[in-house]
Coordinates of C-alpha atoms in Angstrom, one line a residue:
Chain S
M1 CA 0.2 -27.6 17.3
T2 CA -0.8 -25.7 14.2
P3 CA 2.2 -24.6 12.2
S4 CA 2.7 -20.9 12.0
L5 CA 3.6 -21.0 8.4
E6 CA 2.9 -23.7 5.8
A7 CA 3.5 -23.8 2.1
H8 CA 2.3 -26.8 0.1
G9 CA 3.4 -27.2 -3.5
L10 CA 3.5 -23.4 -3.7
T11 CA 4.3 -22.4 -7.3
R12 CA 4.3 -19.1 -9.0
R13 CA 5.0 -18.6 -12.7
F14 CA 5.3 -15.3 -14.6
G15 CA 4.8 -16.3 -18.2
S16 CA 7.4 -18.9 -18.9
F17 CA 9.5 -17.9 -15.9
T18 CA 9.0 -19.9 -12.8
A19 CA 9.7 -17.7 -9.8
L20 CA 8.8 -20.3 -7.2
N21 CA 8.8 -23.9 -7.9
S22 CA 6.6 -26.2 -5.7
L23 CA 7.7 -24.9 -2.3
D24 CA 7.0 -27.2 0.6
L25 CA 7.8 -25.6 3.9
T26 CA 6.4 -25.9 7.4
I27 CA 7.6 -23.8 10.2
S28 CA 6.3 -23.9 13.8
G29 CA 7.3 -22.4 17.1
A30 CA 8.9 -19.2 18.3
K31 CA 12.2 -18.6 16.5
C32 CA 13.9 -16.6 13.8
V33 CA 14.1 -18.2 10.4
G34 CA 16.3 -16.7 7.8
F35 CA 15.1 -17.1 4.2
L36 CA 18.2 -16.8 2.2
G37 CA 18.9 -16.6 -1.5
P38 CA 20.4 -14.5 -4.2
N39 CA 18.5 -11.8 -5.9
G40 CA 15.7 -13.3 -8.0
A41 CA 15.7 -16.5 -6.1
G42 CA 12.1 -16.3 -5.1
K43 CA 12.3 -14.9 -1.6
T44 CA 10.0 -11.8 -2.1
T45 CA 7.7 -13.9 -4.3
T46 CA 7.2 -16.3 -1.4
L47 CA 6.5 -13.6 1.1
K48 CA 4.0 -11.9 -1.3
L49 CA 2.3 -15.2 -1.8
F50 CA 2.0 -15.6 2.0
T51 CA 0.3 -12.2 2.2
N52 CA -1.9 -12.7 -0.9
M53 CA -0.3 -9.7 -2.6
I54 CA 0.2 -12.0 -5.6
Y55 CA -1.6 -15.2 -6.3
P56 CA -0.1 -18.7 -6.7
S57 CA -0.1 -20.6 -10.0
E58 CA -0.4 -23.8 -7.9
G59 CA -0.4 -24.9 -4.3
S60 CA -1.4 -23.1 -1.2
C61 CA 0.0 -21.3 1.8
R62 CA -1.3 -20.8 5.3
I63 CA -0.6 -18.6 8.3
N64 CA -1.6 -20.2 11.6
G65 CA -3.6 -22.8 9.7
I66 CA -5.6 -20.3 7.7
D67 CA -5.4 -20.2 3.9
V68 CA -4.3 -16.7 2.9
R69 CA -6.0 -17.1 -0.5
T70 CA -9.4 -17.8 0.8
D71 CA -9.3 -15.7 4.0
R72 CA -6.5 -13.2 4.0
K73 CA -8.2 -11.1 6.6
R74 CA -8.1 -13.8 9.2
A75 CA -4.8 -15.2 8.1
L76 CA -3.1 -11.9 8.6
A77 CA -4.9 -11.0 11.8
D78 CA -2.0 -12.3 14.0
A79 CA 0.8 -11.5 11.5
G80 CA 3.0 -8.5 11.1
V81 CA 4.1 -7.9 7.5
L82 CA 6.9 -5.8 6.0
I83 CA 7.4 -6.3 2.3
E84 CA 9.3 -4.2 -0.2
S85 CA 9.8 -1.1 2.0
P86 CA 6.2 0.2 1.7
E87 CA 5.3 3.8 1.8
I88 CA 3.0 5.3 4.4
Y89 CA 0.6 8.1 3.3
P90 CA 3.0 11.1 3.5
S91 CA 0.6 13.5 5.3
L92 CA 0.3 11.1 8.2
T93 CA 2.5 11.3 11.3
P94 CA 3.9 8.1 12.8
N95 CA 1.4 8.4 15.6
E96 CA -1.4 8.7 13.1
A97 CA -0.1 5.9 10.8
L98 CA 0.3 3.5 13.7
E99 CA -3.1 4.5 15.0
M100 CA -4.6 3.6 11.7
V101 CA -2.9 0.2 11.7
A102 CA -3.9 -0.4 15.3
D103 CA -7.4 0.7 14.5
L104 CA -7.7 -1.6 11.5
R105 CA -6.2 -4.5 13.4
G106 CA -8.6 -4.2 16.3
V107 CA -6.2 -3.1 19.1
P108 CA -8.6 -1.8 21.8
A109 CA -8.6 2.0 22.1
S110 CA -7.6 1.8 25.8
E111 CA -4.3 0.1 24.8
R112 CA -3.6 1.8 21.6
R113 CA -1.7 4.8 22.8
E114 CA 0.6 2.7 25.0
R115 CA 1.3 0.2 22.3
I116 CA 2.1 3.0 19.8
R117 CA 4.4 4.6 22.4
T118 CA 6.1 1.3 23.1
V119 CA 6.7 0.3 19.4
L120 CA 8.0 3.8 18.6
A121 CA 10.4 3.5 21.4
E122 CA 11.5 0.1 20.1
V123 CA 12.4 1.6 16.8
K124 CA 13.8 4.7 18.4
M125 CA 11.4 7.1 16.7
E126 CA 9.6 8.6 19.7
Q127 CA 10.9 12.1 19.0
W128 CA 9.5 12.0 15.5
A129 CA 6.1 10.7 16.5
D130 CA 4.3 13.9 15.4
Q131 CA 6.2 14.8 12.3
K132 CA 4.8 14.0 8.9
V133 CA 6.2 10.8 7.4
G134 CA 6.6 12.4 4.0
R135 CA 9.6 14.3 5.3
F136 CA 11.4 11.2 6.6
S137 CA 14.5 9.6 5.2
K138 CA 14.2 6.0 3.8
G139 CA 15.7 4.6 7.0
M140 CA 13.3 6.5 9.2
K141 CA 10.4 5.3 7.1
Q142 CA 11.6 1.7 7.4
R143 CA 11.7 2.0 11.2
I144 CA 8.1 3.2 11.2
N145 CA 7.2 0.3 8.9
I146 CA 8.8 -2.1 11.4
A147 CA 6.9 -0.4 14.2
A148 CA 3.7 -0.9 12.2
T149 CA 4.4 -4.6 12.0
L150 CA 4.6 -4.8 15.8
V151 CA 1.8 -2.5 17.0
H152 CA -0.6 -5.4 17.5
D153 CA 2.0 -7.6 19.1
P154 CA 1.7 -10.4 16.4
E155 CA 2.7 -14.0 16.8
V156 CA 4.2 -14.2 13.3
L157 CA 6.4 -11.6 11.6
L158 CA 7.1 -11.7 7.9
L159 CA 10.0 -9.4 7.1
D160 CA 11.3 -8.9 3.6
E161 CA 14.9 -7.8 3.7
P162 CA 14.2 -5.4 6.6
S163 CA 17.6 -3.7 6.5
T164 CA 17.6 -3.0 2.8
G165 CA 18.5 0.5 1.9
L166 CA 19.7 1.4 5.3
D167 CA 23.1 2.8 6.2
P168 CA 25.4 0.5 8.3
R169 CA 24.2 2.0 11.5
G170 CA 20.5 1.6 10.5
M171 CA 21.3 -2.0 9.5
A172 CA 22.8 -2.7 12.9
E173 CA 19.9 -1.2 14.6
V174 CA 17.4 -3.2 12.6
R175 CA 19.4 -6.4 13.6
A176 CA 19.2 -5.3 17.2
I177 CA 15.5 -4.8 16.9
V178 CA 15.0 -8.3 15.4
R179 CA 17.2 -9.9 18.1
D180 CA 15.0 -8.2 20.7
L181 CA 11.9 -9.4 19.0
K182 CA 13.2 -13.0 19.3
Q183 CA 12.9 -12.6 23.1
S184 CA 9.1 -12.2 22.9
R185 CA 8.1 -15.7 21.8
R186 CA 7.1 -15.2 18.2
L187 CA 8.1 -16.6 14.8
I188 CA 10.1 -14.3 12.7
F189 CA 10.5 -15.3 9.0
M190 CA 13.0 -12.9 7.5
S191 CA 14.2 -12.9 3.9
S192 CA 17.7 -11.7 3.4
H193 CA 20.7 -12.0 1.2
I194 CA 23.0 -10.6 3.9
L195 CA 24.7 -13.6 5.4
S196 CA 26.1 -11.8 8.4
E197 CA 22.5 -10.7 9.2
V198 CA 21.2 -14.2 9.2
V199 CA 24.1 -15.6 11.2
D200 CA 23.6 -12.7 13.7
V201 CA 19.9 -13.1 14.3
C202 CA 18.6 -16.4 12.9
D203 CA 18.2 -19.8 14.6
E204 CA 17.2 -21.6 11.4
V205 CA 17.9 -21.0 7.8
A206 CA 16.1 -21.9 4.5
L207 CA 18.0 -21.5 1.3
V208 CA 16.1 -20.9 -1.9
D209 CA 17.6 -20.5 -5.4
K210 CA 15.9 -20.3 -8.8
G211 CA 12.6 -20.8 -7.1
K212 CA 13.6 -24.1 -5.5
L213 CA 14.1 -24.7 -1.8
L214 CA 17.5 -26.2 -1.4
F215 CA 17.4 -26.9 2.4
Y216 CA 15.7 -25.8 5.6
D217 CA 17.4 -26.6 8.9
T218 CA 19.0 -25.1 12.0
L219 CA 22.0 -22.9 11.4
D220 CA 24.2 -25.3 13.3
N221 CA 23.0 -28.3 11.3
V222 CA 23.3 -26.6 8.0
T223 CA 26.9 -25.6 8.6
A224 CA 27.8 -29.0 10.1
K225 CA 26.1 -30.9 7.4
F226 CA 27.4 -29.0 4.4
A227 CA 30.8 -28.2 5.9
A228 CA 31.4 -32.0 6.1
G229 CA 33.1 -31.8 9.5
H230 CA 34.7 -28.5 8.8
G231 CA 33.9 -25.4 10.8
S232 CA 34.9 -21.8 11.1
V233 CA 34.9 -19.5 14.1
D234 CA 35.9 -15.9 14.8
V235 CA 37.9 -15.5 18.0
G236 CA 38.1 -12.1 19.8
L237 CA 41.2 -11.4 21.9
A238 CA 41.6 -9.0 24.8
R239 CA 45.2 -8.2 23.7
P240 CA 46.8 -7.9 20.3
M241 CA 48.6 -10.9 19.0
S242 CA 51.6 -10.8 16.7
P243 CA 51.6 -12.7 13.4
E244 CA 54.5 -14.7 14.8
D245 CA 52.5 -15.8 17.8
V246 CA 49.6 -16.7 15.6
A247 CA 51.8 -18.8 13.4
G248 CA 53.6 -20.3 16.3
K249 CA 50.8 -20.9 18.8
I250 CA 47.5 -21.1 17.0
A251 CA 48.3 -22.7 13.7
P252 CA 49.8 -25.8 15.2
L253 CA 46.8 -26.6 17.4
A254 CA 45.1 -29.9 16.7
G255 CA 42.4 -29.7 14.1
V256 CA 43.2 -26.2 12.9
E257 CA 43.3 -26.1 9.1
K258 CA 43.7 -22.5 8.5
V259 CA 44.2 -19.3 10.5
L260 CA 43.4 -15.8 9.2
Q261 CA 44.3 -12.8 11.3
L262 CA 41.4 -10.4 10.6
D263 CA 43.1 -7.7 12.8
P264 CA 45.5 -7.8 15.7
K265 CA 42.7 -8.7 18.1
R266 CA 40.6 -11.0 15.8
L267 CA 41.3 -14.3 14.3
R268 CA 39.3 -16.6 12.0
L269 CA 40.0 -20.3 12.5
R270 CA 39.0 -23.0 10.1
F271 CA 39.0 -26.4 11.7
Q272 CA 38.0 -30.0 11.2
G273 CA 36.5 -32.6 13.4
G274 CA 32.9 -31.3 13.7
L275 CA 31.5 -30.4 17.2
D276 CA 34.2 -32.6 18.9
G277 CA 36.9 -30.8 17.1
Q278 CA 35.4 -27.5 18.0
E279 CA 35.3 -28.5 21.7
R280 CA 38.9 -29.5 21.6
L281 CA 39.9 -26.3 19.9
F282 CA 38.2 -24.2 22.5
D283 CA 39.9 -26.1 25.3
A284 CA 43.2 -25.6 23.6
L285 CA 42.6 -21.9 23.1
A286 CA 41.7 -21.4 26.7
A287 CA 44.8 -23.3 27.8
L288 CA 47.0 -20.9 25.8
R289 CA 45.8 -18.0 28.0
I290 CA 46.1 -15.6 25.1
G291 CA 43.1 -13.5 26.3
V292 CA 40.2 -15.1 24.4
I293 CA 37.2 -12.9 25.1
S294 CA 34.7 -14.1 22.5
V295 CA 34.2 -17.1 20.1
A296 CA 31.5 -16.9 17.5
E297 CA 30.6 -19.0 14.6
S298 CA 32.1 -17.4 11.6
E299 CA 29.9 -15.9 9.0
S300 CA 32.1 -17.5 6.5
A301 CA 30.8 -21.0 7.6
L302 CA 27.4 -20.1 6.2
E303 CA 29.0 -18.2 3.4
E304 CA 30.8 -21.3 2.3
V305 CA 27.6 -23.4 2.4
Y306 CA 25.7 -20.6 0.6
L307 CA 28.2 -20.3 -2.2
S308 CA 28.6 -24.1 -2.6
Q309 CA 24.9 -24.6 -2.8
I310 CA 24.1 -21.7 -5.0
S311 CA 27.0 -22.5 -7.4
R312 CA 25.8 -26.1 -7.5
G313 CA 22.6 -24.9 -9.0
D314 CA 24.3 -22.9 -11.8
Chain F
M1 CA 16.6 -2.3 24.1
A2 CA 13.7 -3.9 25.9
T3 CA 10.7 -5.5 24.3
A4 CA 7.8 -4.7 26.4
T5 CA 5.9 -7.8 25.5
A6 CA 8.7 -10.2 26.2
D7 CA 7.2 -11.9 29.1
A8 CA 3.6 -10.9 28.7
V9 CA 0.9 -13.2 27.5
R10 CA 0.1 -12.4 23.9
V11 CA -3.5 -11.6 23.1
A12 CA -4.5 -12.3 19.5
R13 CA -6.3 -9.3 18.1
T14 CA -9.5 -9.7 16.1
P15 CA -9.8 -7.2 13.4
P16 CA -13.1 -5.2 13.2
G17 CA -15.8 -6.3 10.7
S18 CA -15.3 -5.1 7.1
L19 CA -17.9 -2.4 7.4
E20 CA -16.3 -0.9 10.4
Q21 CA -12.9 -1.1 8.7
V22 CA -14.4 0.8 5.7
A23 CA -15.5 3.5 8.1
K24 CA -12.1 3.7 9.8
L25 CA -10.1 3.6 6.6
T26 CA -12.3 6.2 5.0
R27 CA -11.5 8.5 7.9
Y28 CA -7.8 8.2 7.3
Q29 CA -8.1 8.5 3.5
L30 CA -10.2 11.6 3.8
R31 CA -7.6 13.1 6.2
E32 CA -5.0 12.4 3.5
F33 CA -7.1 14.1 0.9
L34 CA -7.9 17.1 3.0
R35 CA -4.2 17.6 3.8
S36 CA -3.0 17.1 0.2
R37 CA -1.8 19.7 -2.2
R38 CA -4.4 18.6 -4.8
F39 CA -7.2 19.5 -2.3
L40 CA -5.7 23.0 -1.9
A41 CA -5.2 23.3 -5.7
L42 CA -8.8 22.3 -6.5
T43 CA -10.1 24.6 -3.8
A44 CA -8.1 27.5 -5.4
I45 CA -9.5 26.5 -8.8
I46 CA -13.1 26.6 -7.6
V47 CA -12.6 29.8 -5.7
A48 CA -11.2 31.2 -8.9
I49 CA -14.2 30.0 -10.9
G50 CA -16.5 31.5 -8.3
A51 CA -14.5 34.8 -8.4
I52 CA -14.8 34.9 -12.2
L53 CA -18.5 34.2 -12.1
T54 CA -19.0 36.8 -9.4
T55 CA -17.0 39.4 -11.3
V56 CA -18.7 38.7 -14.7
V57 CA -22.2 38.9 -13.2
A58 CA -21.4 42.1 -11.4
Y59 CA -19.8 43.7 -14.4
F60 CA -22.5 42.7 -16.9
R61 CA -25.4 42.8 -14.6
S62 CA -27.2 45.4 -16.7
D63 CA -27.0 43.1 -19.7
L64 CA -28.0 40.1 -17.6
T65 CA -31.2 41.4 -16.2
G66 CA -33.0 38.2 -17.3
L67 CA -30.6 36.2 -15.2
V68 CA -30.2 38.2 -12.1
T69 CA -33.9 38.8 -11.6
N70 CA -35.2 35.3 -12.2
N71 CA -34.0 32.6 -9.7
L72 CA -34.8 29.7 -12.1
A73 CA -32.8 31.3 -14.9
F74 CA -29.9 32.3 -12.5
Y75 CA -29.4 28.8 -11.0
G76 CA -30.2 27.1 -14.3
S77 CA -27.4 28.9 -15.9
F78 CA -24.7 29.1 -13.2
W79 CA -25.4 26.0 -11.2
A80 CA -26.0 23.6 -14.1
G81 CA -23.1 25.1 -16.1
G82 CA -20.5 25.0 -13.3
A83 CA -21.5 21.9 -11.4
N84 CA -20.5 19.5 -14.2
L85 CA -17.0 21.1 -14.4
V86 CA -16.6 20.9 -10.6
I87 CA -17.7 17.3 -10.6
V88 CA -15.3 16.3 -13.4
L89 CA -12.4 18.2 -11.9
A90 CA -13.0 16.6 -8.5
A91 CA -13.3 13.2 -10.0
V92 CA -10.0 13.6 -11.8
F93 CA -8.2 15.1 -8.8
F94 CA -9.4 12.6 -6.2
G95 CA -10.1 9.6 -8.3
G96 CA -7.7 9.7 -11.2
D97 CA -4.9 8.0 -9.4
A98 CA -6.8 6.6 -6.4
I99 CA -6.0 3.0 -7.3
A100 CA -3.0 3.4 -9.7
G101 CA -1.3 5.5 -7.0
E102 CA -1.5 2.7 -4.5
F103 CA 0.8 0.7 -6.8
Q104 CA 3.0 3.5 -8.0
N105 CA 3.6 5.1 -4.6
K106 CA 3.8 1.8 -2.8
T107 CA 1.2 2.8 -0.2
G108 CA -0.7 -0.2 -1.3
Y109 CA 2.1 -2.5 0.0
F110 CA 1.5 -0.9 3.4
L111 CA -2.3 -1.5 3.3
M112 CA -2.0 -5.0 1.9
G113 CA 0.1 -6.1 4.9
L114 CA -3.0 -5.4 7.0
P115 CA -5.9 -7.8 7.6
V116 CA -8.3 -5.9 5.3
R117 CA -10.1 -7.1 2.3
R118 CA -9.2 -5.4 -1.0
S119 CA -12.8 -4.5 -1.4
T120 CA -12.5 -2.6 2.0
V121 CA -9.6 -0.5 0.6
Y122 CA -11.5 0.1 -2.7
V123 CA -14.7 1.2 -1.0
A124 CA -13.0 3.3 1.6
K125 CA -11.0 5.2 -1.0
Y126 CA -14.2 5.7 -3.1
I127 CA -16.2 7.1 -0.1
A128 CA -13.3 9.4 0.9
A129 CA -13.0 10.7 -2.7
L130 CA -16.8 11.1 -2.8
L131 CA -16.8 13.1 0.4
A132 CA -13.8 15.3 -0.7
S133 CA -15.6 15.9 -4.0
I134 CA -18.9 16.8 -2.3
A135 CA -16.9 19.3 -0.3
M136 CA -15.8 20.9 -3.5
L137 CA -19.3 20.9 -5.0
G138 CA -20.5 22.4 -1.7
L139 CA -17.9 25.2 -2.0
Y140 CA -19.1 26.0 -5.5
L141 CA -22.7 25.9 -4.4
A142 CA -21.9 28.2 -1.5
I143 CA -20.3 30.8 -3.8
L144 CA -23.4 30.6 -6.1
L145 CA -25.8 30.9 -3.2
G146 CA -23.9 34.0 -2.0
N147 CA -24.3 35.6 -5.4
G148 CA -27.9 34.4 -5.5
A149 CA -28.6 36.0 -2.2
Y150 CA -27.1 39.3 -3.4
Y151 CA -28.9 39.6 -6.7
L152 CA -32.2 37.8 -6.0
H153 CA -32.5 39.1 -2.4
A154 CA -35.4 37.4 -0.6
S155 CA -36.4 35.4 -3.6
A156 CA -37.0 31.8 -2.5
L157 CA -34.6 29.1 -3.6
P158 CA -36.3 27.1 -6.4
W159 CA -37.1 23.5 -5.5
Q160 CA -35.5 22.5 -8.8
L161 CA -32.1 23.5 -7.4
G162 CA -32.6 20.9 -4.6
V163 CA -33.5 18.1 -7.1
S164 CA -30.7 19.2 -9.4
L165 CA -28.3 19.0 -6.4
V166 CA -29.4 15.4 -5.8
L167 CA -28.9 14.6 -9.4
A168 CA -25.5 16.2 -9.3
L169 CA -24.5 14.0 -6.4
V170 CA -25.7 10.9 -8.2
Y171 CA -23.8 12.0 -11.3
L172 CA -20.7 12.6 -9.1
G173 CA -21.0 9.1 -7.7
A174 CA -21.2 7.6 -11.2
V175 CA -18.3 9.7 -12.5
L176 CA -16.2 8.7 -9.6
G177 CA -17.1 5.1 -10.1
A178 CA -15.9 5.3 -13.7
T179 CA -12.8 7.2 -12.6
F180 CA -11.9 4.5 -10.1
L181 CA -12.4 1.8 -12.8
F182 CA -10.0 3.6 -15.2
S183 CA -7.6 4.1 -12.3
S184 CA -7.7 0.4 -11.7
L185 CA -6.5 -0.3 -15.2
F186 CA -3.1 1.1 -14.5
K187 CA -0.3 1.0 -12.0
T188 CA 1.0 4.4 -13.0
S189 CA -0.7 7.5 -11.6
A190 CA -0.1 9.7 -14.7
Y191 CA -2.0 7.2 -16.9
G192 CA -5.0 7.3 -14.6
F193 CA -5.0 11.1 -14.5
V194 CA -4.6 11.6 -18.2
L195 CA -7.2 9.0 -19.2
T196 CA -9.9 10.3 -16.8
A197 CA -9.2 13.9 -17.7
I198 CA -9.4 13.3 -21.4
L199 CA -12.5 11.2 -21.2
F200 CA -14.4 13.4 -18.9
L201 CA -13.3 16.8 -20.1
F202 CA -14.1 16.1 -23.7
G203 CA -13.8 12.5 -24.7
F204 CA -17.3 11.3 -23.7
T205 CA -18.9 14.5 -25.1
L206 CA -17.1 13.8 -28.4
I207 CA -18.3 10.2 -28.4
G208 CA -21.8 11.3 -27.6
D209 CA -21.8 13.8 -30.5
L210 CA -20.4 11.2 -32.9
V211 CA -23.1 8.7 -31.9
T212 CA -25.7 11.4 -32.4
G213 CA -24.3 12.8 -35.6
L214 CA -23.2 9.6 -37.4
V215 CA -25.4 6.8 -36.0
K216 CA -28.4 9.1 -35.4
I217 CA -29.4 7.5 -32.1
E218 CA -29.8 8.9 -28.6
P219 CA -26.4 8.6 -26.9
W220 CA -27.8 6.9 -23.8
M221 CA -24.7 4.7 -23.5
V222 CA -22.4 7.6 -22.7
I223 CA -22.2 8.8 -19.1
S224 CA -21.9 12.4 -19.9
Y225 CA -25.3 12.3 -21.6
A226 CA -26.9 11.8 -18.1
E227 CA -25.2 15.0 -17.0
S228 CA -27.7 17.1 -18.9
T229 CA -30.4 16.2 -16.3
I230 CA -28.7 18.5 -13.9
G231 CA -29.6 21.4 -16.2
S232 CA -32.9 19.9 -17.5
M233 CA -34.4 20.4 -14.0
F234 CA -34.6 24.1 -14.8
A235 CA -36.3 23.7 -18.1
S236 CA -40.0 24.1 -18.6
P237 CA -41.7 21.7 -18.9
I238 CA -39.5 19.2 -17.2
N239 CA -39.1 15.9 -19.0
W240 CA -39.4 13.4 -16.1
G241 CA -39.5 10.5 -18.5
L242 CA -37.4 7.5 -19.4
T243 CA -36.8 8.7 -22.9
G244 CA -34.9 11.8 -24.0
S245 CA -36.3 14.7 -25.9
V246 CA -34.9 15.5 -29.3
S247 CA -34.6 18.8 -31.1
R248 CA -33.4 19.3 -34.7
M249 CA -32.1 22.5 -36.2
T250 CA -31.4 23.0 -39.9
I251 CA -28.7 25.4 -40.9
G252 CA -28.7 26.7 -44.5
M253 CA -31.1 26.0 -47.3
G254 CA -31.6 23.7 -50.2
R255 CA -29.0 20.9 -50.9
G256 CA -26.3 22.5 -48.7
A257 CA -28.5 22.6 -45.6
I258 CA -27.2 20.8 -42.6
T259 CA -29.6 19.4 -39.9
T260 CA -28.1 19.0 -36.4
T261 CA -29.8 16.8 -33.9
T262 CA -29.6 17.3 -30.1
Y263 CA -30.8 14.8 -27.6
T264 CA -31.5 15.8 -24.0
S265 CA -31.9 13.1 -21.4
G266 CA -35.1 12.6 -19.5
I267 CA -34.7 12.8 -15.7
A268 CA -35.6 9.2 -15.1
E269 CA -33.5 8.1 -18.0
G270 CA -30.5 10.1 -16.7
V271 CA -30.9 8.6 -13.3
V272 CA -31.0 5.1 -14.7
I273 CA -27.9 5.8 -16.8
M274 CA -26.1 7.2 -13.7
F275 CA -27.0 4.2 -11.6
V276 CA -26.0 1.7 -14.3
Y277 CA -22.6 3.4 -14.5
L278 CA -22.3 3.6 -10.8
V279 CA -23.0 -0.1 -10.2
G280 CA -21.3 -1.4 -13.4
T281 CA -18.1 0.6 -12.9
A282 CA -18.0 -0.2 -9.2
A283 CA -18.3 -3.9 -9.9
A284 CA -15.8 -3.9 -12.8
G285 CA -13.3 -1.7 -10.9
L286 CA -13.5 -3.8 -7.8
A287 CA -13.0 -7.0 -9.8
L288 CA -10.0 -5.5 -11.5
F289 CA -8.5 -4.4 -8.2
E290 CA -9.1 -7.8 -6.8
S291 CA -7.3 -9.5 -9.6
E292 CA -4.4 -7.1 -9.8
E293 CA -1.2 -8.2 -8.2
F294 CA 1.3 -6.2 -6.2
T295 CA 4.3 -7.6 -8.1

């Protein structure tokens, strides 16, 4: 199978500054990959190289096996791209802007209207379809930008911090959109520095810092590997729990290292013992009959990995 | 929220050929121009120029009998005089920030995410700017023809006006080519606007005058020199040649006398200059745009 995204020795220097240093990355299959890193790590540089907006100093990158430097038109034919919150010509309406995109991407005229209607519904902008984009807020424009990446139903999506600049509600909605997109068998390669976003929607994570790829693996493997047998989960409860009960019932459970009560109905448990320890902990929680209604891997697990790896590079 | 394509078989889309994409993108770019404030502003400026022309001719018609009774003199004066200004203004308005604006306004980031060649974007923007500029030239011509019809009545349109119009269109193409080149030098719209405005409104003329006055040679290397062919069509006899005509005028007498030299481009020479600029600036501008990065 041809990998969806490939980078080989991909390097980009701006004068004496190396923004990306010999990136080797191969991603195949339908999944969501979070491309994590602090500001200036090289995330946007990588995405711009993948779309030929900037050119590599060394190395190459391919989308669906096609070199973007030598044939960007074919390489981007089956990719949807959102980089740096672009602006749409202000006099166009969403319908017209998406029609332009569909037109240039070769979506047949017979399907165009239906596709545009569908993607506008996906980003909840149907009622604004005939208003001029120039009057939209940043969040509304970003939704149209996301719709534009989807109008041709691409196999690969390259999203550069898609929720940047949005209010909390807008961020949540963008996450919901990305989660839905995962259902439709495509590769989503999404840069972000928001860990909760990555934990929420991504299956795999690549961490880049100072232009170097630090690791690329599944989210579970990353947290398991770098947490050295330690894990962290957020537990949701149906009923409030008193601090005394937390101290008396949860803290003594086997494997539990630390308990943090986030609010009366939410706990964050740090435990040891890897996946076996996690299984034993869940069994013990169920046996306590304290009204556990959800258990999710804590954002802090990735956060700990992130901070440990980033600080290691300092 | 449902994703309509979740279980459907995905069909990979094949983008249209580059020529087809140029045609499609031109349509959207032209729509953007026609809806823009600058289109409205330039229309207002040309209507104002037309109104001034109409008023002046009407008011001074008794002093302008030589103009309002002779179609060659009428169009030679008002067409040749105004067309250049309209061309330069249209080029500045529609081409000044055509490329720089794609960087500054970030609309280029939207286009560059699409499977289109950079040359497609460049050519489509050029054609759209050319069409919008032709509309402006057409507006000015329409005002002029209206005046001509009133003063010259049934007098036939001189064939020279037709040739002059063709020359004006070629000149427009060359000026826009140069404007796009200057616009490609920058990533800030204002720089593109200012440079093109300065160069085309008086910069090139000044350079031409300096070349003529100081170096004493024909300023064939300056694009604005070719513009004189638009008016030369109404001269008699017409210089169709590949070399310009020269006229010298001496002011004063004795040692204090100053001789000024004026060159006027031959028609063929002007056309060659225009085409060289058109092709040269298009190639250079495109190469610049290809090499520029959306950092």
